[in-house]
Structure formats: structure tokens, C-alpha cells
């Protein structure tokens, strides 16, 4: 791990993934003149002002024209540049779905797509800016990997890995400032390989992004009532870690999937698709956002409303297990 990054990981936690993104990219680009960042009028929002001033030859601003952003990035990629694009998540994915499909998925030009403020982070602006469909859209396009970092250290790990990765990758930035720290030190990271953060005898919880911290806290609450819950950070949604899912499904009666995304097409669906090939498997309970556009509001308020806080997750899991015992 870069020493400057390691020294600043507490600061990154305070400012959150979106602001940390630009600072991490500056470190990654200093020794790689082939590395380019393209944005759609989000230099400040993405924490890229320092990058823009320090490395102007490696920064391209296309303005508020997201579909053009992907077109220009694809052209530069075809000429051998290591290209990263960023704008707010719904504009990076849904607005550019055709360009991503044709230029990246079909033509296989490698571009790193970074979606800012995904999930419910911009809940106060409503569902034009909330991004609860991004994983399902991108997951249906071949030749694109999807990652969702649990904290700012993992964001660094994913960004670093993405620069040498052979395939296009969508990196989903979630949460706001004061993001809890999951990893206090360096650790082994590999795209496509989940990380078990806690062992558990009774159930396993699969989570990614901000729901990893909430799941770890929920596991502590469940321990107090005698439920031993394992927690697995499924930071890569595509390709999904089939081995980890298979192991849990053969060892546990119940597995739970927690995500800040629609219940359709995201982590829950990816796990269920793996489970469908088993003759006899665990019962899967999905805790996710409903298939509807519901209330808007502040981020933490929405997390509580949709049952994605540690207390609500623990209550839901305990209730599901209690119902099973009462049958």
C-alpha cells in the first residue's frame, strides 16, 4: 500500500469515498503519464481539483455531456491510454447505458467507470439522483466488472487494481462523509474474491459498500441474543465469488444478503443465481431497497427507513430466525 495513502486513511474516512477518490487518483497518476481522467463537470464533486491543477495534461473535462464522456474515453482507450471516467452514478450508468454497451461491452474498449454518490447518498435530491438500479443495468452488459468498496482503504485497493485490470470496471462509490473504517491496516485484495470479516456458526451475511459496516455491527447485536453471524464482504458483484457462496450454502441453513440497491438485479440476485444451480441449498433472505421509488430525504434517515441500519438489520434477522423456529 502507498505510504501516503496509509498515513491518510483516517482523513479519508472523515471526508468519505467521493472526496477521497480524487486524492487517491492523484497518487496513482503521478508515476503513470498514460493514466487519464475524464469528467462531466464534476471536478469539485469528485475531489479532483488538486488532480486537475497538478496534472492538467492528464485531466480532460467534457462538460455536462455524459454520453460523449464515454465516447471520448473509448476512443482514448483504443489508442492505448489507461482511461477513467467519473460523474454522478445515475448519469454514469443509466444515461450512458447504450454507449457503455456498445463501446465497452461489445467493442471491449477498457474504461474504468466511477459512479459518484451511488445508492441513497443523494436522497435529499430524490430518485433522479439516487442510484438504486446501477448494478442491475451494468451487470446485464457483458465484459464489465462491478465493484463496491466497503471503506476508503478498499476504494484505494480497487482503484489501484483497476488500473492493471484487463476488463472495463464499474466502481460504485457509496455513503457520505464520516464513513466508518472497516480495514485498519493493509490486507490482501483481489477483484472477484470476497473477504470473510467475521466467522459465524449459525448464519452468514453477505454485504458490500456501507452495508458491510452495518452488518458487522448487526452481528455484534445478534451475538448478544445468542445468534452467531458470519459477515462476508462481497466487494465484487460481477464476477461474483461463487466459491464463497457455495461454501456458505452448504454450511448454513440461512444466508442473508444486505445491499443499498434495488432488490432486483443486484447482490441479492447475483447470489440467488448461483444458488439456483444447487439441488439443496440455504434459505436466502434479501434485505435491500424495494422495487419502487419511495420517499426522499437525508441519507441516514433513508437508511433507517429502509431497514439498512445495524439495529434494523439485526431485528429483521432475529425475526426471520424466530419465525423459522415457530413453524
XYZ file of N, CA and C in Angstrom, residues 165-264:
300
model
N -6.113 -3.970 -14.470
C -7.129 -4.970 -14.812
C -7.386 -4.919 -16.311
N -7.675 -6.049 -16.926
C -7.809 -6.123 -18.384
C -9.185 -5.717 -18.895
N -10.177 -5.729 -18.024
C -11.564 -5.516 -18.443
C -12.077 -4.174 -17.934
N -13.099 -3.638 -18.590
C -13.761 -2.445 -18.056
C -14.347 -2.769 -16.692
N -14.389 -1.768 -15.830
C -14.870 -1.987 -14.471
C -15.684 -0.789 -14.005
N -16.818 -1.062 -13.399
C -17.644 -0.015 -12.802
C -17.427 -0.038 -11.293
N -16.991 1.095 -10.747
C -16.727 1.214 -9.316
C -17.807 2.096 -8.707
N -18.541 1.537 -7.787
C -19.721 2.177 -7.204
C -19.360 2.842 -5.876
N -19.299 4.177 -5.844
C -18.966 4.890 -4.614
C -20.244 5.188 -3.837
N -20.264 4.792 -2.581
C -21.461 4.934 -1.753
C -21.139 5.661 -0.450
N -22.192 5.981 0.284
C -22.008 6.623 1.577
C -21.693 8.096 1.449
N -21.545 8.746 2.596
C -21.252 10.173 2.649
C -19.975 10.375 3.464
N -19.828 11.535 4.074
C -18.655 11.781 4.908
C -18.760 10.988 6.209
N -17.666 10.967 6.975
C -17.604 10.202 8.230
C -17.955 8.733 7.998
N -17.313 8.161 6.996
C -17.568 6.762 6.667
C -16.760 5.855 7.601
N -17.397 4.914 8.258
C -16.687 4.034 9.196
C -15.551 3.271 8.526
N -14.494 3.028 9.290
C -13.334 2.291 8.813
C -13.555 0.793 9.041
N -13.404 0.028 7.995
C -13.502 -1.439 8.088
C -12.109 -2.040 8.247
N -11.184 -1.548 7.457
C -9.818 -2.085 7.449
C -8.863 -1.077 8.086
N -8.237 -1.470 9.181
C -7.302 -0.594 9.869
C -5.866 -0.759 9.398
N -5.625 -1.739 8.553
C -4.269 -1.986 8.081
C -4.323 -2.594 6.684
N -3.164 -2.809 6.119
C -3.080 -3.382 4.787
C -3.653 -4.804 4.786
N -4.148 -5.241 3.657
C -4.712 -6.586 3.555
C -4.678 -7.026 2.104
N -4.840 -8.314 1.890
C -4.804 -8.880 0.550
C -6.138 -8.642 -0.155
N -6.091 -7.982 -1.295
C -7.301 -7.686 -2.057
C -7.173 -8.245 -3.460
N -8.255 -8.839 -3.925
C -8.284 -9.366 -5.286
C -9.673 -9.172 -5.861
N -9.752 -8.558 -7.037
C -11.040 -8.399 -7.701
C -11.656 -9.779 -7.920
N -12.926 -9.924 -7.530
C -13.625 -11.194 -7.712
C -13.510 -12.157 -6.556
N -12.735 -11.793 -5.528
C -12.534 -12.685 -4.379
C -13.034 -11.998 -3.117
N -14.118 -12.498 -2.548
C -14.716 -11.872 -1.359
C -13.806 -12.034 -0.144
N -14.128 -11.304 0.921
C -13.320 -11.329 2.140
C -14.233 -11.625 3.333
N -13.941 -12.706 4.023
C -14.701 -13.005 5.236
C -14.126 -12.165 6.371
N -14.965 -11.312 6.938
C -14.545 -10.413 8.008
C -14.860 -10.959 9.390
N -15.813 -11.886 9.446
C -16.200 -12.458 10.742
C -16.701 -13.883 10.530
N -16.264 -14.773 11.380
C -16.770 -16.140 11.367
C -18.089 -16.206 12.135
N -18.952 -17.135 11.757
C -20.216 -17.319 12.456
C -20.706 -18.747 12.320
N -21.255 -19.296 13.371
C -21.704 -20.695 13.360
C -23.111 -20.865 12.804
N -23.959 -19.849 12.971
C -25.385 -20.028 12.667
C -25.784 -19.551 11.276
N -25.366 -18.354 10.920
C -25.776 -17.761 9.639
C -24.579 -17.041 9.017
N -24.704 -16.711 7.736
C -23.740 -15.838 7.066
C -24.473 -14.641 6.477
N -23.826 -13.490 6.554
C -24.349 -12.256 5.975
C -23.404 -11.817 4.864
N -23.944 -11.649 3.651
C -23.186 -11.105 2.530
C -23.562 -9.638 2.363
N -22.563 -8.767 2.238
C -22.833 -7.342 2.119
C -21.737 -6.689 1.288
N -21.984 -5.458 0.863
C -20.934 -4.662 0.221
C -21.217 -3.180 0.452
N -20.238 -2.338 0.118
C -20.422 -0.907 0.341
C -20.675 -0.600 1.811
N -21.507 0.395 2.111
C -21.755 0.796 3.506
C -22.487 -0.259 4.332
N -23.126 -1.218 3.681
C -23.837 -2.245 4.443
C -22.880 -3.235 5.098
N -21.598 -3.194 4.721
C -20.617 -4.068 5.387
C -20.464 -3.663 6.848
N -20.264 -2.379 7.083
C -20.141 -1.901 8.469
C -21.421 -2.173 9.253
N -22.565 -1.872 8.640
C -23.843 -2.091 9.325
C -24.034 -3.574 9.652
N -23.581 -4.449 8.775
C -23.706 -5.887 9.004
C -22.794 -6.354 10.138
N -21.580 -5.806 10.192
C -20.677 -6.150 11.288
C -21.253 -5.721 12.631
N -21.844 -4.524 12.663
C -22.470 -4.042 13.900
C -23.710 -4.864 14.240
N -24.465 -5.240 13.212
C -25.643 -6.088 13.441
C -25.223 -7.433 14.016
N -24.101 -7.966 13.543
C -23.600 -9.257 14.052
C -23.275 -9.155 15.538
N -22.758 -8.016 15.975
C -22.471 -7.818 17.399
C -23.763 -7.835 18.212
N -24.796 -7.195 17.690
C -26.097 -7.165 18.373
C -26.680 -8.569 18.453
N -26.571 -9.317 17.355
C -27.113 -10.678 17.317
C -26.377 -11.597 18.291
N -25.074 -11.381 18.449
C -24.301 -12.191 19.401
C -24.890 -12.096 20.802
N -25.396 -10.921 21.165
C -25.966 -10.710 22.496
C -27.215 -11.550 22.733
N -27.882 -11.919 21.654
C -29.075 -12.768 21.777
C -28.778 -14.225 21.412
N -27.508 -14.558 21.317
C -27.115 -15.945 21.095
C -27.070 -16.397 19.653
N -27.105 -15.452 18.708
C -27.027 -15.800 17.283
C -25.631 -15.473 16.780
N -24.931 -16.495 16.289
C -23.576 -16.314 15.790
C -23.615 -16.077 14.281
N -23.287 -14.841 13.866
C -23.414 -14.453 12.463
C -22.053 -14.182 11.843
N -21.762 -14.827 10.726
C -20.579 -14.510 9.950
C -20.871 -13.367 8.994
N -19.846 -12.598 8.640
C -20.013 -11.468 7.718
C -18.983 -11.580 6.601
N -19.459 -11.503 5.361
C -18.608 -11.613 4.181
C -18.739 -10.347 3.348
N -17.613 -9.703 3.080
C -17.594 -8.510 2.234
C -17.529 -8.943 0.777
N -18.646 -8.850 0.085
C -18.720 -9.227 -1.327
C -18.497 -7.961 -2.163
N -17.261 -7.443 -2.119
C -16.942 -6.172 -2.776
C -17.084 -6.246 -4.289
N -16.937 -7.441 -4.863
C -17.127 -7.614 -6.309
C -18.451 -8.311 -6.556
N -19.332 -7.645 -7.279
C -20.642 -8.218 -7.589
C -20.593 -8.984 -8.908
N -19.707 -8.571 -9.797
C -19.505 -9.286 -11.063
C -18.029 -9.211 -11.421
N -17.317 -10.321 -11.540
C -17.795 -11.693 -11.336
C -17.990 -12.000 -9.849
N -19.089 -12.650 -9.511
C -19.409 -12.976 -8.124
C -18.512 -14.128 -7.651
N -18.203 -14.139 -6.371
C -17.362 -15.190 -5.791
C -18.222 -16.428 -5.535
N -18.310 -17.291 -6.531
C -19.149 -18.481 -6.453
C -18.670 -19.427 -5.345
N -17.377 -19.503 -5.162
C -16.825 -20.410 -4.156
C -17.303 -20.041 -2.754
N -17.287 -18.745 -2.425
C -17.723 -18.298 -1.099
C -19.211 -18.567 -0.891
N -20.005 -18.321 -1.922
C -21.449 -18.561 -1.829
C -21.718 -20.060 -1.662
N -21.048 -20.864 -2.451
C -21.223 -22.317 -2.377
C -20.900 -22.834 -0.982
N -19.803 -22.360 -0.423
C -19.382 -22.795 0.906
C -20.445 -22.450 1.952
N -20.943 -21.217 1.917
C -21.963 -20.801 2.882
C -23.252 -21.595 2.719
N -23.636 -21.813 1.473
C -24.890 -22.521 1.211
C -24.834 -23.983 1.650
N -23.653 -24.555 1.693
C -23.510 -25.944 2.122
C -23.310 -26.070 3.635
N -22.983 -24.946 4.276
C -22.704 -24.996 5.709
C -23.805 -24.372 6.577
N -24.572 -23.428 6.030
C -25.544 -22.688 6.820
C -26.958 -22.925 6.305
N -27.909 -22.995 7.244
C -29.315 -23.126 6.839
C -29.826 -21.814 6.255
N -29.348 -20.690 6.813
C -29.773 -19.362 6.357
C -28.571 -18.543 5.910
N -28.731 -17.831 4.796
C -27.798 -16.772 4.449
C -28.616 -15.501 4.195
N -28.008 -14.363 4.492
C -28.669 -13.070 4.318
C -27.822 -12.200 3.394
N -28.469 -11.501 2.479
C -27.769 -10.556 1.604
C -28.292 -9.154 1.900
N -27.363 -8.234 2.142
C -27.711 -6.859 2.531
C -27.101 -5.917 1.508
N -27.912 -5.028 0.943
C -27.361 -4.115 -0.070
C -28.160 -2.817 -0.154
N -27.459 -1.746 -0.497
C -28.070 -0.433 -0.712
C -28.341 -0.281 -2.211
N -29.229 -1.113 -2.692
C -29.564 -1.207 -4.116
C -30.937 -1.847 -4.201
N -31.592 -1.709 -5.333
C -32.862 -2.384 -5.555
C -32.721 -3.878 -5.301
N -33.784 -4.474 -4.805
C -33.785 -5.918 -4.555
C -33.698 -6.705 -5.862
N -33.918 -6.021 -6.982
C -33.859 -6.659 -8.295
C -32.513 -6.374 -8.966
